[in-house]
């Protein structure tokens, strides 16, 4: 089951990722995450997946931008679609809801990443509507939400306050 292997690994890496800085465009955040995931999954050997897609197998895991018919912001293989939002506001909720629905048609696993949130109401409503069960890990069909706090951008992981908001201030 990929959700128990690659899905969990990618979710963990997305939670650990800290943007290098506060970018002015969503595209820069996408590039930053793509590079980070590619390095973690392919150059560092991953966590040793049992599905023949990476880790100890020697195979490389493609980490792509604007992939598939939905133009996923970042895609890991053909199974994990990542949609990113910069400075998410409540007014962006309806569009993001439609994007999540489209992603679910194309990818078995979906991760939504907000790099800064101005209004938590819409974000929480989407989490309640689409979010997978509590706890870490992914099962097919689940959507996971990760919030990257602006005050952590550019910081070394050792500098980030781990105050119960998830790894490195990640998952809500």
CSV table of C-alpha atoms in Angstrom, one decimal:
chain,number,residue,atom,x,y,z
A,1,UNK,CA,0.0,0.0,0.0
A,2,UNK,CA,1.6,3.2,-1.1
A,3,UNK,CA,-0.1,5.3,1.6
A,4,UNK,CA,1.8,3.4,4.2
A,5,UNK,CA,5.2,3.9,2.4
A,6,UNK,CA,5.7,6.8,-0.1
A,7,UNK,CA,2.6,8.7,1.0
A,8,UNK,CA,3.7,8.8,4.7
A,9,UNK,CA,7.3,9.6,3.6
A,10,UNK,CA,6.2,12.5,1.4
A,11,UNK,CA,3.8,13.8,4.1
A,12,UNK,CA,6.6,13.8,6.7
A,13,UNK,CA,9.0,15.6,4.4
A,14,UNK,CA,6.3,18.3,3.5
A,15,UNK,CA,5.8,18.8,7.3
A,16,UNK,CA,9.5,19.1,7.9
A,17,UNK,CA,10.1,21.5,5.0
A,18,UNK,CA,10.7,25.1,5.8
A,19,UNK,CA,10.6,27.5,2.9
A,20,UNK,CA,14.0,29.2,2.4
A,21,UNK,CA,12.4,32.6,2.7
A,22,UNK,CA,9.1,34.5,2.2
A,23,UNK,CA,8.7,34.5,-1.5
A,24,UNK,CA,6.6,37.0,-3.4
A,25,UNK,CA,5.1,34.4,-5.7
A,26,UNK,CA,3.6,30.9,-5.2
A,27,UNK,CA,5.8,29.6,-7.9
A,28,UNK,CA,8.9,30.2,-5.8
A,29,UNK,CA,7.4,28.2,-3.0
A,30,UNK,CA,6.6,25.4,-5.4
A,31,UNK,CA,10.2,25.4,-6.7
A,32,UNK,CA,11.6,25.4,-3.2
A,33,UNK,CA,9.4,22.4,-2.1
A,34,UNK,CA,10.0,20.5,-5.4
A,35,UNK,CA,13.8,20.8,-4.9
A,36,UNK,CA,13.5,19.8,-1.2
A,37,UNK,CA,11.4,16.7,-1.9
A,38,UNK,CA,13.6,15.7,-4.8
A,39,UNK,CA,16.7,15.9,-2.6
A,40,UNK,CA,15.1,14.1,0.3
A,41,UNK,CA,13.5,11.3,-1.8
A,42,UNK,CA,16.3,10.7,-4.2
A,43,UNK,CA,19.7,12.1,-3.0
A,44,UNK,CA,19.4,11.0,0.6
A,45,UNK,CA,18.0,7.6,-0.2
A,46,UNK,CA,14.6,8.1,1.4
A,47,UNK,CA,13.3,5.9,4.2
A,48,UNK,CA,13.6,2.6,2.4
A,49,UNK,CA,10.3,2.1,0.7
A,50,UNK,CA,8.9,-1.3,0.1
A,51,UNK,CA,7.2,-0.4,-3.2
A,52,UNK,CA,10.1,-0.3,-5.5
A,53,UNK,CA,10.0,3.4,-6.1
A,54,UNK,CA,13.0,4.6,-4.1
A,55,UNK,CA,14.8,4.3,-0.9
A,56,UNK,CA,16.9,1.2,-0.9
A,57,UNK,CA,15.8,0.0,-4.4
A,58,UNK,CA,18.0,2.5,-6.2
A,59,UNK,CA,15.1,3.7,-8.4
A,60,UNK,CA,14.6,7.5,-8.6
A,61,UNK,CA,11.2,9.0,-7.7
A,62,UNK,CA,10.1,11.7,-10.1
A,63,UNK,CA,9.2,15.0,-8.4
A,64,UNK,CA,7.5,17.1,-11.0
A,65,UNK,CA,5.9,20.6,-11.4
A,66,UNK,CA,2.6,21.3,-13.2
A,67,UNK,CA,1.9,17.6,-13.7
A,68,UNK,CA,-1.1,15.8,-15.0
A,69,UNK,CA,-4.4,17.2,-16.3
A,70,UNK,CA,-4.9,19.2,-13.2
A,71,UNK,CA,-1.4,20.8,-13.4
A,72,UNK,CA,-0.5,19.8,-9.9
A,73,UNK,CA,1.8,22.4,-8.3
A,74,UNK,CA,4.1,19.5,-7.3
A,75,UNK,CA,3.6,15.8,-8.0
A,76,UNK,CA,5.5,12.9,-6.6
A,77,UNK,CA,5.3,10.0,-9.1
A,78,UNK,CA,1.8,9.6,-10.4
A,79,UNK,CA,0.2,9.0,-7.0
A,80,UNK,CA,0.7,12.1,-4.9
A,81,UNK,CA,-0.5,15.6,-5.9
A,82,UNK,CA,0.5,18.6,-3.9
A,83,UNK,CA,-1.5,21.9,-4.2
A,84,UNK,CA,0.1,25.0,-2.7
A,85,UNK,CA,-1.3,28.3,-1.7
A,86,UNK,CA,0.6,31.5,-0.8
A,87,UNK,CA,-1.1,33.7,1.8
A,88,UNK,CA,-4.3,31.7,1.9
A,89,UNK,CA,-7.4,33.8,2.6
A,90,UNK,CA,-11.0,33.0,3.1
A,91,UNK,CA,-11.8,34.4,-0.4
A,92,UNK,CA,-9.6,31.6,-1.9
A,93,UNK,CA,-11.5,28.9,-0.2
A,94,UNK,CA,-14.0,28.2,-3.0
A,95,UNK,CA,-11.3,27.9,-5.7
A,96,UNK,CA,-9.2,25.6,-3.5
A,97,UNK,CA,-12.2,23.4,-2.8
A,98,UNK,CA,-12.6,22.9,-6.5
A,99,UNK,CA,-8.9,22.2,-7.0
A,100,UNK,CA,-9.0,19.6,-4.2
A,101,UNK,CA,-11.9,17.8,-5.9
A,102,UNK,CA,-10.0,17.8,-9.2
A,103,UNK,CA,-6.9,16.5,-7.6
A,104,UNK,CA,-8.8,13.7,-6.0
A,105,UNK,CA,-9.9,12.5,-9.4
A,106,UNK,CA,-6.3,12.3,-10.6
A,107,UNK,CA,-4.2,11.4,-7.5
A,108,UNK,CA,-4.9,8.8,-4.9
A,109,UNK,CA,-3.2,11.0,-2.3
A,110,UNK,CA,-3.5,14.8,-2.0
A,111,UNK,CA,-1.5,17.2,0.2
A,112,UNK,CA,-2.6,20.9,0.5
A,113,UNK,CA,0.1,23.3,1.7
A,114,UNK,CA,-0.5,26.9,2.7
A,115,UNK,CA,2.5,29.1,2.9
A,116,UNK,CA,1.0,31.6,5.2
A,117,UNK,CA,-2.6,32.0,6.2
A,118,UNK,CA,-4.3,35.3,6.7
A,119,UNK,CA,-7.7,34.0,7.7
A,120,UNK,CA,-8.0,30.6,9.4
A,121,UNK,CA,-11.8,30.2,9.0
A,122,UNK,CA,-11.8,29.0,5.4
A,123,UNK,CA,-8.7,26.8,6.0
A,124,UNK,CA,-10.4,25.0,8.9
A,125,UNK,CA,-13.6,24.6,6.9
A,126,UNK,CA,-11.7,22.9,4.1
A,127,UNK,CA,-9.9,20.7,6.7
A,128,UNK,CA,-13.2,19.6,8.1
A,129,UNK,CA,-14.7,18.9,4.7
A,130,UNK,CA,-11.7,17.1,3.1
A,131,UNK,CA,-9.2,16.2,5.8
A,132,UNK,CA,-8.2,12.7,6.5
A,133,UNK,CA,-8.5,11.2,10.0
A,134,UNK,CA,-6.4,12.7,12.8
A,135,UNK,CA,-2.9,11.5,13.3
A,136,UNK,CA,0.0,11.1,10.9
A,137,UNK,CA,0.0,9.0,7.8
A,138,UNK,CA,-2.0,8.7,4.6
A,139,UNK,CA,-4.5,6.3,3.3
A,140,UNK,CA,-5.8,6.3,-0.2
A,141,UNK,CA,-8.4,9.0,-0.9
A,142,UNK,CA,-7.2,11.1,2.1
A,143,UNK,CA,-6.4,14.8,1.8
A,144,UNK,CA,-3.9,16.2,4.3
A,145,UNK,CA,-3.4,19.9,5.1
A,146,UNK,CA,-0.1,21.4,6.1
A,147,UNK,CA,0.3,25.1,7.2
A,148,UNK,CA,3.7,26.7,6.9
A,149,UNK,CA,3.9,29.6,9.3
A,150,UNK,CA,5.4,32.8,7.9
A,151,UNK,CA,7.5,33.5,11.0
A,152,UNK,CA,9.4,30.2,10.4
A,153,UNK,CA,10.4,31.0,6.7
A,154,UNK,CA,14.1,31.0,6.3
A,155,UNK,CA,14.9,29.5,9.7
A,156,UNK,CA,17.0,26.6,10.5
A,157,UNK,CA,14.9,23.6,11.8
A,158,UNK,CA,16.6,23.9,15.2
A,159,UNK,CA,15.3,27.4,15.6
A,160,UNK,CA,11.7,26.6,15.0
A,161,UNK,CA,9.4,26.6,18.0
A,162,UNK,CA,7.9,23.1,18.4
A,163,UNK,CA,4.9,24.2,20.5
A,164,UNK,CA,2.5,21.4,19.7
A,165,UNK,CA,1.4,22.6,16.2
A,166,UNK,CA,3.0,19.6,14.6
A,167,UNK,CA,6.5,19.0,13.3
A,168,UNK,CA,8.2,22.3,12.8
A,169,UNK,CA,4.9,24.2,13.1
A,170,UNK,CA,3.5,22.1,10.3
A,171,UNK,CA,0.2,20.2,10.4
A,172,UNK,CA,-2.8,21.8,12.0
